[in-house]
Each structure stands twice: as structure tokens, then as C-alpha cells.
Amino acid sequence: MWETIVETFEIPEEARPFIEVYLTDTDVKAIELMGAGSYLPEDLFRLLKPIVEDPQAYTQDAYSRGIFNKTAELGEIGYKVGTFAKCITYLAQYDPEAWKKIPAEVREKIDVWYVNKYAEEAKPRLEESLRNPSKLIENAFFYTLEETLALIDRQEQEEFCVFPCNCKALALKCEGRKPSNVCLGFHYKSINSDYDRGHGKLITKEEAKALVRMANKNGLMQTTETEWGICNCCGCCCYPIRSSQQIGAKGLWPKKIYDIVWDEEACIRCGKCARICNFGAFTQDAEKRISFDREKCWGCTICMNNCPKGAISIVKAQ
């Protein structure tokens, strides 16, 4: 049975000793019963009836925790077993105390596993995106604050879904130092979305713009592929950015649209750029001298909006 659970749920070696943290006994039995199959709701309820008193309620709970995913492969919406990768992000996002029951050194190993998995799976999507610009990879572009606000304004909908950043919840590399409830979803009602699973909070268009301004002010970068939503994340946690670093895609993913121009004469050496930069491109020494290393810059542009003297501007990247 154990081998079946590990294979079906795709549990990495690092996480196997702590299965009781993210799977209940009922979850284990359900995964074993379902295997690799897909089930229409009534068929699934009949299958689960011997192990749970209320199969419908359990199915919704398992779906909310990422134990089950929804699927349309049967011609209508049904269910199939999810994956550890999805389950563990929901655990970290929505039950952080349970996530922290796993020792820190093991969480770090799971984080590394997640980055490696994300990078490997992203390679073909990035290659396809570069060949065919109409098929954008997630987090395809860095956007300026102004572009991000304009993108929100262009949306026909008046409500958006905000939910905790899965990258920041799982990695915890800047916990307590940067805001984390900052992911913004546009098509939040789609199957397998946080909102469809019962998570997240609906906010207005003006609240969405206020959220982005707050995130930018606190050192979070705006990335988007324009269709599904806006990621407000950091260089230390963001899985797309860390995966991009790993596969050598800096400048391509997220796409660098602008180059940073630093006016050294206008700079008052306040150090805000050095504190807010996610990549160490701006630094300040003990004598408060500012340095800018263009090679380290990813072109996220948050330094421009946060410079109090306008000493940082942007030009279109070549």
C-alpha cells in the first residue's frame, strides 16, 4: 500500500517520514482506492462510502486541501487524486502551523525539491513561449507599477481574488519581513483555483490596486502573463524567478522589458534602492556610497517607484 500511495501522490523522499502532517488516514485510504482513475461525483461518492460517513463532505474537504483535483476529462467535472506538490502548497498557505510541524531542515529540503521540480517542468513551457509568443508562460513579464495598475483597470470584472503567495508560504525565506497575502487572481472561478477550492478573499478593483501599491512599496515585484493574474513576490521565495535562475533564463523569464538608468548626481544616498532591491544590484557601503551593478539587475523596476528623488528611471531594454 505504501508504495502505491507514494507513487500515486508523487511524494518525494524528503517528505515521506512526515506523511501524517499532510495526509489523514482517510486520505491514504481514498488515494489507494482511487489510484490513477478519474471519477464523476456520484461514482466517487459510492467508492468512498465504505471509508467515510459523508463522502460528499469529505470530497469537498479533500479538494480544498489539494488531496483531490477536479478534472474535465470525462466530459463533465469529476475528480482525481491530486499531487503532493499541490497539497503541500495549500498546507503552507492555509494551515501554516501544520506546515511548521515539519522540522525546518526538512522544509528546506522540500523547498529545494520544489524549485528543482518547478524548473524542470518549466523548461518546455518556456521554450514553447519563446517559439510562440501567444503561448505565454506564467509570470511571463516584469511590469512597472503603472503598467500593473493599468492592467487591473483594463479588466472588465469588478472583483478579484486575493490569496496568500504559495511561494512565500512554502519557502518562508522572508517571513515577517514582507507581506505575504498578495497574490491576485483574475479568473478565480476556474476549476482547481484557490477560490474554487474555498480559499481566498474577493476584493474590489480599487482594493486590488491598493494591494499592488502596498506590495511594490514593500519590495515585492510585479510579474504577470496578463491573463490569469498578478504575482507580487520577492527574489528569495518566488519559484518562477528561482527556477529561472536555475535554468539560466535571466532576462527571458520573467521577460525584462526595461533597463534601469541611475542618475548618480541626483542620488541623495538614502539607501532605499539598496534595501528594496531583490537581487543586490543596488548596494550601499559603510560610507553610504551607492553602487549599481547592472549585471545583477533583472529589470523589475520597483527601485524606480521607490526612489524619493527620482534618481532612477527606465528605458526600453535593447
PDB file of C-alpha atoms in Angstrom:
ATOM      1  CA  MET A   1       0.000   0.000   0.000  1.00  0.00           C
ATOM      2  CA  TRP A   2       2.727   2.469   0.969  1.00  0.00           C
ATOM      3  CA  GLU A   3       4.422   2.174  -2.421  1.00  0.00           C
ATOM      4  CA  THR A   4       1.095   2.825  -4.132  1.00  0.00           C
ATOM      5  CA  ILE A   5       0.479   5.978  -2.088  1.00  0.00           C
ATOM      6  CA  VAL A   6       3.991   7.318  -2.748  1.00  0.00           C
ATOM      7  CA  GLU A   7       3.690   6.673  -6.484  1.00  0.00           C
ATOM      8  CA  THR A   8       0.117   7.885  -6.938  1.00  0.00           C
ATOM      9  CA  PHE A   9       0.525  11.035  -4.840  1.00  0.00           C
ATOM     10  CA  GLU A  10       4.086  11.656  -6.104  1.00  0.00           C
ATOM     11  CA  ILE A  11       5.588  12.071  -2.636  1.00  0.00           C
ATOM     12  CA  PRO A  12       9.305  12.956  -2.670  1.00  0.00           C
ATOM     13  CA  GLU A  13      11.656  11.068  -0.412  1.00  0.00           C
ATOM     14  CA  GLU A  14      12.238  14.102   1.802  1.00  0.00           C
ATOM     15  CA  ALA A  15       8.563  14.313   2.808  1.00  0.00           C
ATOM     16  CA  ARG A  16       7.770  10.631   3.356  1.00  0.00           C
ATOM     17  CA  PRO A  17       8.636  10.444   7.085  1.00  0.00           C
ATOM     18  CA  PHE A  18       6.085  13.214   7.804  1.00  0.00           C
ATOM     19  CA  ILE A  19       3.093  11.874   5.907  1.00  0.00           C
ATOM     20  CA  GLU A  20       0.816  12.289   8.939  1.00  0.00           C
ATOM     21  CA  VAL A  21       1.260  16.073   8.693  1.00  0.00           C
ATOM     22  CA  TYR A  22      -0.323  16.390   5.252  1.00  0.00           C
ATOM     23  CA  LEU A  23      -2.394  13.198   4.833  1.00  0.00           C
ATOM     24  CA  THR A  24      -5.013  11.777   7.199  1.00  0.00           C
ATOM     25  CA  ASP A  25      -5.688   8.049   7.470  1.00  0.00           C
ATOM     26  CA  THR A  26      -8.816   8.631   5.396  1.00  0.00           C
ATOM     27  CA  ASP A  27      -6.780  10.454   2.741  1.00  0.00           C
ATOM     28  CA  VAL A  28      -4.435   7.481   2.483  1.00  0.00           C
ATOM     29  CA  LYS A  29      -7.348   5.054   2.077  1.00  0.00           C
ATOM     30  CA  ALA A  30      -9.004   7.312  -0.507  1.00  0.00           C
ATOM     31  CA  ILE A  31      -5.815   7.642  -2.570  1.00  0.00           C
ATOM     32  CA  GLU A  32      -5.375   3.871  -2.527  1.00  0.00           C
ATOM     33  CA  LEU A  33      -8.983   3.306  -3.630  1.00  0.00           C
ATOM     34  CA  MET A  34      -8.898   5.933  -6.393  1.00  0.00           C
ATOM     35  CA  GLY A  35      -5.475   5.168  -7.823  1.00  0.00           C
ATOM     36  CA  ALA A  36      -4.866   6.907 -11.159  1.00  0.00           C
ATOM     37  CA  GLY A  37      -8.546   6.942 -12.128  1.00  0.00           C
ATOM     38  CA  SER A  38     -10.933   9.827 -12.759  1.00  0.00           C
ATOM     39  CA  TYR A  39     -14.432   9.719 -11.285  1.00  0.00           C
ATOM     40  CA  LEU A  40     -17.688  11.538 -11.759  1.00  0.00           C
ATOM     41  CA  PRO A  41     -19.008  12.800  -8.397  1.00  0.00           C
ATOM     42  CA  GLU A  42     -21.646  10.107  -7.829  1.00  0.00           C
ATOM     43  CA  ASP A  43     -19.211   7.346  -8.753  1.00  0.00           C
ATOM     44  CA  LEU A  44     -16.618   8.760  -6.380  1.00  0.00           C
ATOM     45  CA  PHE A  45     -19.135   9.063  -3.551  1.00  0.00           C
ATOM     46  CA  ARG A  46     -20.053   5.383  -3.949  1.00  0.00           C
ATOM     47  CA  LEU A  47     -16.378   4.418  -3.977  1.00  0.00           C
ATOM     48  CA  LEU A  48     -15.686   6.381  -0.787  1.00  0.00           C
ATOM     49  CA  LYS A  49     -18.825   5.333   1.099  1.00  0.00           C
ATOM     50  CA  PRO A  50     -17.132   2.378   2.880  1.00  0.00           C
ATOM     51  CA  ILE A  51     -14.448   4.638   4.395  1.00  0.00           C
ATOM     52  CA  VAL A  52     -16.297   7.898   5.203  1.00  0.00           C
ATOM     53  CA  GLU A  53     -19.710   8.659   6.647  1.00  0.00           C
ATOM     54  CA  ASP A  54     -20.340  11.629   4.333  1.00  0.00           C
ATOM     55  CA  PRO A  55     -18.446  11.131   1.040  1.00  0.00           C
ATOM     56  CA  GLN A  56     -19.668  14.424  -0.430  1.00  0.00           C
ATOM     57  CA  ALA A  57     -18.415  16.496   2.515  1.00  0.00           C
ATOM     58  CA  TYR A  58     -15.131  14.592   2.575  1.00  0.00           C
ATOM     59  CA  THR A  59     -14.633  15.115  -1.166  1.00  0.00           C
ATOM     60  CA  GLN A  60     -15.052  18.881  -0.774  1.00  0.00           C
ATOM     61  CA  ASP A  61     -12.620  18.897   2.152  1.00  0.00           C
ATOM     62  CA  ALA A  62     -10.064  16.809   0.248  1.00  0.00           C
ATOM     63  CA  TYR A  63     -10.439  19.106  -2.763  1.00  0.00           C
ATOM     64  CA  SER A  64      -9.889  22.175  -0.581  1.00  0.00           C
ATOM     65  CA  ARG A  65      -6.621  20.667   0.712  1.00  0.00           C
ATOM     66  CA  GLY A  66      -5.300  19.637  -2.704  1.00  0.00           C
ATOM     67  CA  ILE A  67      -5.697  15.918  -1.981  1.00  0.00           C
ATOM     68  CA  PHE A  68      -8.149  15.767  -4.894  1.00  0.00           C
ATOM     69  CA  ASN A  69      -8.140  17.793  -8.098  1.00  0.00           C
ATOM     70  CA  LYS A  70     -11.075  18.438 -10.381  1.00  0.00           C
ATOM     71  CA  THR A  71     -10.882  17.207 -13.975  1.00  0.00           C
ATOM     72  CA  ALA A  72     -12.964  17.707 -17.118  1.00  0.00           C
ATOM     73  CA  GLU A  73     -11.530  14.701 -18.945  1.00  0.00           C
ATOM     74  CA  LEU A  74     -14.752  12.688 -18.510  1.00  0.00           C
ATOM     75  CA  GLY A  75     -16.826  15.232 -20.426  1.00  0.00           C
ATOM     76  CA  GLU A  76     -18.064  16.871 -17.231  1.00  0.00           C
ATOM     77  CA  ILE A  77     -16.432  17.895 -13.993  1.00  0.00           C
ATOM     78  CA  GLY A  78     -15.146  14.978 -11.955  1.00  0.00           C
ATOM     79  CA  TYR A  79     -12.339  14.237  -9.516  1.00  0.00           C
ATOM     80  CA  LYS A  80      -8.947  12.557  -9.484  1.00  0.00           C
ATOM     81  CA  VAL A  81      -6.147  12.232  -6.950  1.00  0.00           C
ATOM     82  CA  GLY A  82      -4.025  15.366  -6.659  1.00  0.00           C
ATOM     83  CA  THR A  83      -0.297  15.560  -6.045  1.00  0.00           C
ATOM     84  CA  PHE A  84       1.967  16.193  -3.100  1.00  0.00           C
ATOM     85  CA  ALA A  85       3.261  19.358  -4.792  1.00  0.00           C
ATOM     86  CA  LYS A  86      -0.188  20.940  -4.823  1.00  0.00           C
ATOM     87  CA  CYS A  87      -1.171  19.577  -1.403  1.00  0.00           C
ATOM     88  CA  ILE A  88       1.927  20.897   0.349  1.00  0.00           C
ATOM     89  CA  THR A  89       1.486  24.409  -1.037  1.00  0.00           C
ATOM     90  CA  TYR A  90      -2.099  24.518   0.235  1.00  0.00           C
ATOM     91  CA  LEU A  91      -0.930  23.237   3.608  1.00  0.00           C
ATOM     92  CA  ALA A  92       1.672  26.016   3.796  1.00  0.00           C
ATOM     93  CA  GLN A  93      -0.756  28.683   2.585  1.00  0.00           C
ATOM     94  CA  TYR A  94      -3.830  27.808   4.612  1.00  0.00           C
ATOM     95  CA  ASP A  95      -2.550  25.765   7.558  1.00  0.00           C
ATOM     96  CA  PRO A  96       0.894  27.281   8.207  1.00  0.00           C
ATOM     97  CA  GLU A  97       1.147  25.886  11.719  1.00  0.00           C
ATOM     98  CA  ALA A  98       0.789  22.367  10.335  1.00  0.00           C
ATOM     99  CA  TRP A  99       3.492  23.105   7.749  1.00  0.00           C
ATOM    100  CA  LYS A 100       5.805  24.200  10.543  1.00  0.00           C
ATOM    101  CA  LYS A 101       5.349  20.862  12.320  1.00  0.00           C
ATOM    102  CA  ILE A 102       7.812  19.548   9.759  1.00  0.00           C
ATOM    103  CA  PRO A 103      11.348  20.388  11.003  1.00  0.00           C
ATOM    104  CA  ALA A 104      12.934  23.452   9.382  1.00  0.00           C
ATOM    105  CA  GLU A 105      15.783  21.470   7.834  1.00  0.00           C
ATOM    106  CA  VAL A 106      13.288  19.113   6.174  1.00  0.00           C
ATOM    107  CA  ARG A 107      11.136  22.032   4.977  1.00  0.00           C
ATOM    108  CA  GLU A 108      14.257  23.469   3.351  1.00  0.00           C
ATOM    109  CA  LYS A 109      14.864  20.169   1.536  1.00  0.00           C
ATOM    110  CA  ILE A 110      11.250  20.126   0.344  1.00  0.00           C
ATOM    111  CA  ASP A 111      11.673  23.718  -0.833  1.00  0.00           C
ATOM    112  CA  VAL A 112      14.765  22.747  -2.856  1.00  0.00           C
ATOM    113  CA  TRP A 113      12.891  19.750  -4.288  1.00  0.00           C
ATOM    114  CA  TYR A 114      10.030  22.045  -5.274  1.00  0.00           C
ATOM    115  CA  VAL A 115      12.342  24.503  -7.057  1.00  0.00           C
ATOM    116  CA  ASN A 116      14.035  21.670  -8.941  1.00  0.00           C
ATOM    117  CA  LYS A 117      10.680  20.187  -9.963  1.00  0.00           C
ATOM    118  CA  TYR A 118       9.319  23.583 -10.999  1.00  0.00           C
ATOM    119  CA  ALA A 119      12.425  24.388 -13.054  1.00  0.00           C
ATOM    120  CA  GLU A 120      12.379  21.035 -14.841  1.00  0.00           C
ATOM    121  CA  GLU A 121       8.689  21.304 -15.700  1.00  0.00           C
ATOM    122  CA  ALA A 122       9.029  24.971 -16.741  1.00  0.00           C
ATOM    123  CA  LYS A 123      11.713  24.361 -19.384  1.00  0.00           C
ATOM    124  CA  PRO A 124       9.377  23.094 -22.139  1.00  0.00           C
ATOM    125  CA  ARG A 125       6.781  25.785 -21.322  1.00  0.00           C
ATOM    126  CA  LEU A 126       9.442  28.492 -21.583  1.00  0.00           C
ATOM    127  CA  GLU A 127      10.796  27.078 -24.840  1.00  0.00           C
ATOM    128  CA  GLU A 128       7.273  26.983 -26.285  1.00  0.00           C
ATOM    129  CA  SER A 129       6.660  30.539 -25.094  1.00  0.00           C
ATOM    130  CA  LEU A 130       9.835  31.755 -26.798  1.00  0.00           C
ATOM    131  CA  ARG A 131       8.873  29.986 -30.042  1.00  0.00           C
ATOM    132  CA  ASN A 132       5.257  31.097 -29.911  1.00  0.00           C
ATOM    133  CA  PRO A 133       4.660  34.398 -28.053  1.00  0.00           C
ATOM    134  CA  SER A 134       0.916  33.733 -27.991  1.00  0.00           C
ATOM    135  CA  LYS A 135       1.518  30.852 -25.552  1.00  0.00           C
ATOM    136  CA  LEU A 136       2.860  32.719 -22.573  1.00  0.00           C
ATOM    137  CA  ILE A 137       4.449  31.026 -19.603  1.00  0.00           C
ATOM    138  CA  GLU A 138       3.231  32.061 -16.144  1.00  0.00           C
ATOM    139  CA  ASN A 139       4.941  35.176 -14.732  1.00  0.00           C
ATOM    140  CA  ALA A 140       5.998  35.989 -18.303  1.00  0.00           C
ATOM    141  CA  PHE A 141       6.825  39.683 -17.836  1.00  0.00           C
ATOM    142  CA  PHE A 142       8.078  42.150 -15.271  1.00  0.00           C
ATOM    143  CA  TYR A 143       5.580  45.024 -15.131  1.00  0.00           C
ATOM    144  CA  THR A 144       6.093  48.502 -13.755  1.00  0.00           C
ATOM    145  CA  LEU A 145       3.725  49.672 -11.042  1.00  0.00           C
ATOM    146  CA  GLU A 146       1.931  51.916 -13.535  1.00  0.00           C
ATOM    147  CA  GLU A 147       1.549  49.093 -16.060  1.00  0.00           C
ATOM    148  CA  THR A 148       0.182  46.791 -13.374  1.00  0.00           C
ATOM    149  CA  LEU A 149      -2.417  49.324 -12.255  1.00  0.00           C
ATOM    150  CA  ALA A 150      -3.421  49.893 -15.885  1.00  0.00           C
ATOM    151  CA  LEU A 151      -3.761  46.127 -16.375  1.00  0.00           C
ATOM    152  CA  ILE A 152      -6.175  45.956 -13.447  1.00  0.00           C
ATOM    153  CA  ASP A 153      -8.155  48.883 -14.844  1.00  0.00           C
ATOM    154  CA  ARG A 154      -8.482  47.107 -18.203  1.00  0.00           C
ATOM    155  CA  GLN A 155     -10.182  44.093 -16.647  1.00  0.00           C
ATOM    156  CA  GLU A 156     -13.931  44.037 -17.233  1.00  0.00           C
ATOM    157  CA  GLN A 157     -14.621  42.384 -13.893  1.00  0.00           C
ATOM    158  CA  GLU A 158     -15.073  44.427 -10.737  1.00  0.00           C
ATOM    159  CA  GLU A 159     -13.946  41.736  -8.288  1.00  0.00           C
ATOM    160  CA  PHE A 160     -10.609  39.985  -7.901  1.00  0.00           C
ATOM    161  CA  CYS A 161      -9.413  37.216  -5.609  1.00  0.00           C
ATOM    162  CA  VAL A 162      -6.508  37.778  -3.243  1.00  0.00           C
ATOM    163  CA  PHE A 163      -4.820  34.813  -1.603  1.00  0.00           C
ATOM    164  CA  PRO A 164      -1.553  34.004   0.199  1.00  0.00           C
ATOM    165  CA  CYS A 165       1.515  33.657  -2.011  1.00  0.00           C
ATOM    166  CA  ASN A 166       2.301  29.945  -2.269  1.00  0.00           C
ATOM    167  CA  CYS A 167       5.996  30.683  -2.910  1.00  0.00           C
ATOM    168  CA  LYS A 168       6.369  32.755   0.235  1.00  0.00           C
ATOM    169  CA  ALA A 169       4.241  30.376   2.327  1.00  0.00           C
ATOM    170  CA  LEU A 170       6.337  27.362   1.357  1.00  0.00           C
ATOM    171  CA  ALA A 171       9.820  28.914   1.311  1.00  0.00           C
ATOM    172  CA  LEU A 172       9.377  31.217   4.361  1.00  0.00           C
ATOM    173  CA  LYS A 173      12.635  32.995   3.469  1.00  0.00           C
ATOM    174  CA  CYS A 174      11.329  36.474   4.291  1.00  0.00           C
ATOM    175  CA  GLU A 175       8.595  35.566   6.777  1.00  0.00           C
ATOM    176  CA  GLY A 176       7.592  38.559   8.875  1.00  0.00           C
ATOM    177  CA  ARG A 177       9.642  40.987   6.776  1.00  0.00           C
ATOM    178  CA  LYS A 178       7.484  41.248   3.661  1.00  0.00           C
ATOM    179  CA  PRO A 179       3.716  40.944   3.143  1.00  0.00           C
ATOM    180  CA  SER A 180       2.529  37.512   2.023  1.00  0.00           C
ATOM    181  CA  ASN A 181      -1.222  37.752   1.353  1.00  0.00           C
ATOM    182  CA  VAL A 182      -0.548  39.339  -2.015  1.00  0.00           C
ATOM    183  CA  CYS A 183      -1.386  37.025  -4.952  1.00  0.00           C
ATOM    184  CA  LEU A 184      -4.089  38.482  -7.195  1.00  0.00           C
ATOM    185  CA  GLY A 185      -6.273  36.238  -9.364  1.00  0.00           C
ATOM    186  CA  PHE A 186      -8.332  37.390 -12.352  1.00  0.00           C
ATOM    187  CA  HIS A 187     -10.043  34.143 -13.479  1.00  0.00           C
ATOM    188  CA  TYR A 188     -10.505  32.977  -9.930  1.00  0.00           C
ATOM    189  CA  LYS A 189     -13.566  30.791 -10.578  1.00  0.00           C
ATOM    190  CA  SER A 190     -11.778  28.230 -12.769  1.00  0.00           C
ATOM    191  CA  ILE A 191     -11.516  24.648 -11.516  1.00  0.00           C
ATOM    192  CA  ASN A 192      -8.571  23.887  -9.231  1.00  0.00           C
ATOM    193  CA  SER A 193      -8.147  27.575  -8.401  1.00  0.00           C
ATOM    194  CA  ASP A 194      -7.749  28.669  -4.796  1.00  0.00           C
ATOM    195  CA  TYR A 195     -11.189  30.289  -4.868  1.00  0.00           C
ATOM    196  CA  ASP A 196     -12.918  27.227  -6.318  1.00  0.00           C
ATOM    197  CA  ARG A 197     -11.344  25.191  -3.514  1.00  0.00           C
ATOM    198  CA  GLY A 198     -12.881  27.544  -0.940  1.00  0.00           C
ATOM    199  CA  HIS A 199      -9.938  29.843  -0.284  1.00  0.00           C
ATOM    200  CA  GLY A 200      -9.077  33.470  -0.879  1.00  0.00           C
ATOM    201  CA  LYS A 201     -10.969  36.707  -0.455  1.00  0.00           C
ATOM    202  CA  LEU A 202     -12.806  38.761  -3.058  1.00  0.00           C
ATOM    203  CA  ILE A 203     -11.774  42.406  -3.286  1.00  0.00           C
ATOM    204  CA  THR A 204     -12.797  45.356  -5.453  1.00  0.00           C
ATOM    205  CA  LYS A 205     -10.807  46.840  -8.320  1.00  0.00           C
ATOM    206  CA  GLU A 206      -9.710  49.762  -6.154  1.00  0.00           C
ATOM    207  CA  GLU A 207      -8.681  47.391  -3.372  1.00  0.00           C
ATOM    208  CA  ALA A 208      -6.698  45.361  -5.898  1.00  0.00           C
ATOM    209  CA  LYS A 209      -4.809  48.466  -6.997  1.00  0.00           C
ATOM    210  CA  ALA A 210      -4.163  49.436  -3.378  1.00  0.00           C
ATOM    211  CA  LEU A 211      -2.798  45.939  -2.754  1.00  0.00           C
ATOM    212  CA  VAL A 212      -0.356  46.264  -5.656  1.00  0.00           C
ATOM    213  CA  ARG A 213       0.821  49.692  -4.467  1.00  0.00           C
ATOM    214  CA  MET A 214       1.401  48.296  -0.977  1.00  0.00           C
ATOM    215  CA  ALA A 215       3.295  45.300  -2.339  1.00  0.00           C
ATOM    216  CA  ASN A 216       5.507  47.482  -4.529  1.00  0.00           C
ATOM    217  CA  LYS A 217       6.270  49.815  -1.626  1.00  0.00           C
ATOM    218  CA  ASN A 218       7.311  46.822   0.470  1.00  0.00           C
ATOM    219  CA  GLY A 219       9.780  45.471  -2.065  1.00  0.00           C
ATOM    220  CA  LEU A 220       7.622  42.963  -3.934  1.00  0.00           C
ATOM    221  CA  MET A 221       7.958  42.768  -7.721  1.00  0.00           C
ATOM    222  CA  GLN A 222       5.036  42.639 -10.138  1.00  0.00           C
ATOM    223  CA  THR A 223       5.039  39.836 -12.729  1.00  0.00           C
ATOM    224  CA  THR A 224       2.201  38.696 -14.967  1.00  0.00           C
ATOM    225  CA  GLU A 225       1.288  36.981 -18.216  1.00  0.00           C
ATOM    226  CA  THR A 226      -1.654  39.456 -18.285  1.00  0.00           C
ATOM    227  CA  GLU A 227      -4.411  36.831 -18.419  1.00  0.00           C
ATOM    228  CA  TRP A 228      -4.637  34.946 -15.129  1.00  0.00           C
ATOM    229  CA  GLY A 229      -3.490  37.420 -12.529  1.00  0.00           C
ATOM    230  CA  ILE A 230      -0.638  39.305 -10.913  1.00  0.00           C
ATOM    231  CA  CYS A 231       2.156  37.893  -8.793  1.00  0.00           C
ATOM    232  CA  ASN A 232       3.630  40.194  -6.153  1.00  0.00           C
ATOM    233  CA  CYS A 233       6.694  38.303  -4.996  1.00  0.00           C
ATOM    234  CA  CYS A 234      10.297  38.516  -3.856  1.00  0.00           C
ATOM    235  CA  GLY A 235      13.583  37.248  -5.237  1.00  0.00           C
ATOM    236  CA  CYS A 236      14.230  34.965  -2.274  1.00  0.00           C
ATOM    237  CA  CYS A 237      10.988  32.941  -2.432  1.00  0.00           C
ATOM    238  CA  CYS A 238       9.494  33.248  -5.930  1.00  0.00           C
ATOM    239  CA  TYR A 239       9.573  29.837  -7.619  1.00  0.00           C
ATOM    240  CA  PRO A 240       9.426  31.184 -11.194  1.00  0.00           C
ATOM    241  CA  ILE A 241      12.347  33.548 -10.532  1.00  0.00           C
ATOM    242  CA  ARG A 242      14.366  30.938  -8.643  1.00  0.00           C
ATOM    243  CA  SER A 243      13.654  28.420 -11.399  1.00  0.00           C
ATOM    244  CA  SER A 244      14.699  30.980 -13.999  1.00  0.00           C
ATOM    245  CA  GLN A 245      17.978  31.450 -12.143  1.00  0.00           C
ATOM    246  CA  GLN A 246      18.472  27.698 -12.096  1.00  0.00           C
ATOM    247  CA  ILE A 247      17.925  27.162 -15.825  1.00  0.00           C
ATOM    248  CA  GLY A 248      19.808  30.309 -16.876  1.00  0.00           C
ATOM    249  CA  ALA A 249      16.796  32.241 -18.175  1.00  0.00           C
ATOM    250  CA  LYS A 250      17.518  35.642 -16.596  1.00  0.00           C
ATOM    251  CA  GLY A 251      16.119  38.355 -18.842  1.00  0.00           C
ATOM    252  CA  LEU A 252      13.852  35.885 -20.639  1.00  0.00           C
ATOM    253  CA  TRP A 253      11.631  34.752 -17.749  1.00  0.00           C
ATOM    254  CA  PRO A 254      10.224  36.967 -16.415  1.00  0.00           C
ATOM    255  CA  LYS A 255      10.905  38.967 -19.569  1.00  0.00           C
ATOM    256  CA  LYS A 256      12.969  42.081 -18.914  1.00  0.00           C
ATOM    257  CA  ILE A 257      11.217  44.957 -20.667  1.00  0.00           C
ATOM    258  CA  TYR A 258      13.185  47.903 -19.245  1.00  0.00           C
ATOM    259  CA  ASP A 259      16.740  48.816 -18.351  1.00  0.00           C
ATOM    260  CA  ILE A 260      17.387  50.822 -15.198  1.00  0.00           C
ATOM    261  CA  VAL A 261      19.032  54.243 -15.511  1.00  0.00           C
ATOM    262  CA  TRP A 262      20.607  55.580 -12.318  1.00  0.00           C
ATOM    263  CA  ASP A 263      21.375  59.305 -12.083  1.00  0.00           C
ATOM    264  CA  GLU A 264      24.275  59.336  -9.645  1.00  0.00           C
ATOM    265  CA  GLU A 265      24.275  63.138  -9.390  1.00  0.00           C
ATOM    266  CA  ALA A 266      20.603  63.260  -8.374  1.00  0.00           C
ATOM    267  CA  CYS A 267      21.064  60.445  -5.833  1.00  0.00           C
ATOM    268  CA  ILE A 268      20.896  61.549  -2.176  1.00  0.00           C
ATOM    269  CA  ARG A 269      22.347  58.232  -0.908  1.00  0.00           C
ATOM    270  CA  CYS A 270      19.325  57.427   1.265  1.00  0.00           C
ATOM    271  CA  GLY A 271      19.851  53.722   0.590  1.00  0.00           C
ATOM    272  CA  LYS A 272      16.223  52.950  -0.245  1.00  0.00           C
ATOM    273  CA  CYS A 273      17.194  51.326  -3.545  1.00  0.00           C
ATOM    274  CA  ALA A 274      19.733  49.068  -1.830  1.00  0.00           C
ATOM    275  CA  ARG A 275      17.194  47.988   0.787  1.00  0.00           C
ATOM    276  CA  ILE A 276      14.434  47.297  -1.707  1.00  0.00           C
ATOM    277  CA  CYS A 277      16.402  45.582  -4.498  1.00  0.00           C
ATOM    278  CA  ASN A 278      15.760  41.833  -4.605  1.00  0.00           C
ATOM    279  CA  PHE A 279      18.968  40.973  -6.439  1.00  0.00           C
ATOM    280  CA  GLY A 280      21.707  43.070  -4.828  1.00  0.00           C
ATOM    281  CA  ALA A 281      22.054  45.271  -7.918  1.00  0.00           C
ATOM    282  CA  PHE A 282      21.994  48.388  -5.738  1.00  0.00           C
ATOM    283  CA  THR A 283      24.251  48.333  -2.677  1.00  0.00           C
ATOM    284  CA  GLN A 284      25.346  50.848  -0.060  1.00  0.00           C
ATOM    285  CA  ASP A 285      28.668  50.733   1.781  1.00  0.00           C
ATOM    286  CA  ALA A 286      29.589  51.892   5.290  1.00  0.00           C
ATOM    287  CA  GLU A 287      30.246  55.423   3.974  1.00  0.00           C
ATOM    288  CA  LYS A 288      26.718  55.454   2.485  1.00  0.00           C
ATOM    289  CA  ARG A 289      28.050  55.371  -1.069  1.00  0.00           C
ATOM    290  CA  ILE A 290      25.632  53.767  -3.519  1.00  0.00           C
ATOM    291  CA  SER A 291      26.776  51.379  -6.233  1.00  0.00           C
ATOM    292  CA  PHE A 292      24.758  49.921  -9.096  1.00  0.00           C
ATOM    293  CA  ASP A 293      25.773  46.618 -10.696  1.00  0.00           C
ATOM    294  CA  ARG A 294      23.886  46.385 -13.979  1.00  0.00           C
ATOM    295  CA  GLU A 295      24.802  42.715 -14.410  1.00  0.00           C
ATOM    296  CA  LYS A 296      22.826  41.787 -11.295  1.00  0.00           C
ATOM    297  CA  CYS A 297      19.741  43.773 -12.310  1.00  0.00           C
ATOM    298  CA  TRP A 298      16.709  41.817 -13.556  1.00  0.00           C
ATOM    299  CA  GLY A 299      14.774  44.923 -14.628  1.00  0.00           C
ATOM    300  CA  CYS A 300      11.870  44.549 -12.212  1.00  0.00           C
ATOM    301  CA  THR A 301      11.679  48.404 -11.860  1.00  0.00           C
ATOM    302  CA  ILE A 302      10.486  48.599  -8.233  1.00  0.00           C
ATOM    303  CA  CYS A 303      13.532  50.749  -7.403  1.00  0.00           C
ATOM    304  CA  MET A 304      12.229  53.465  -9.743  1.00  0.00           C
ATOM    305  CA  ASN A 305       8.916  53.844  -7.935  1.00  0.00           C
ATOM    306  CA  ASN A 306      10.545  53.858  -4.519  1.00  0.00           C
ATOM    307  CA  CYS A 307      13.337  56.376  -5.142  1.00  0.00           C
ATOM    308  CA  PRO A 308      12.310  59.528  -3.212  1.00  0.00           C
ATOM    309  CA  LYS A 309      14.254  61.876  -5.520  1.00  0.00           C
ATOM    310  CA  GLY A 310      13.503  60.382  -8.917  1.00  0.00           C
ATOM    311  CA  ALA A 311      17.154  59.472  -9.424  1.00  0.00           C
ATOM    312  CA  ILE A 312      16.146  56.174 -11.040  1.00  0.00           C
ATOM    313  CA  SER A 313      14.380  55.988 -14.390  1.00  0.00           C
ATOM    314  CA  ILE A 314      13.817  53.350 -17.062  1.00  0.00           C
ATOM    315  CA  VAL A 315      14.376  52.939 -20.797  1.00  0.00           C
ATOM    316  CA  LYS A 316      13.206  50.167 -23.089  1.00  0.00           C
ATOM    317  CA  ALA A 317      15.587  47.224 -22.973  1.00  0.00           C
ATOM    318  CA  GLN A 318      17.515  46.514 -26.161  1.00  0.00           C
TER     319      GLN A 318
END
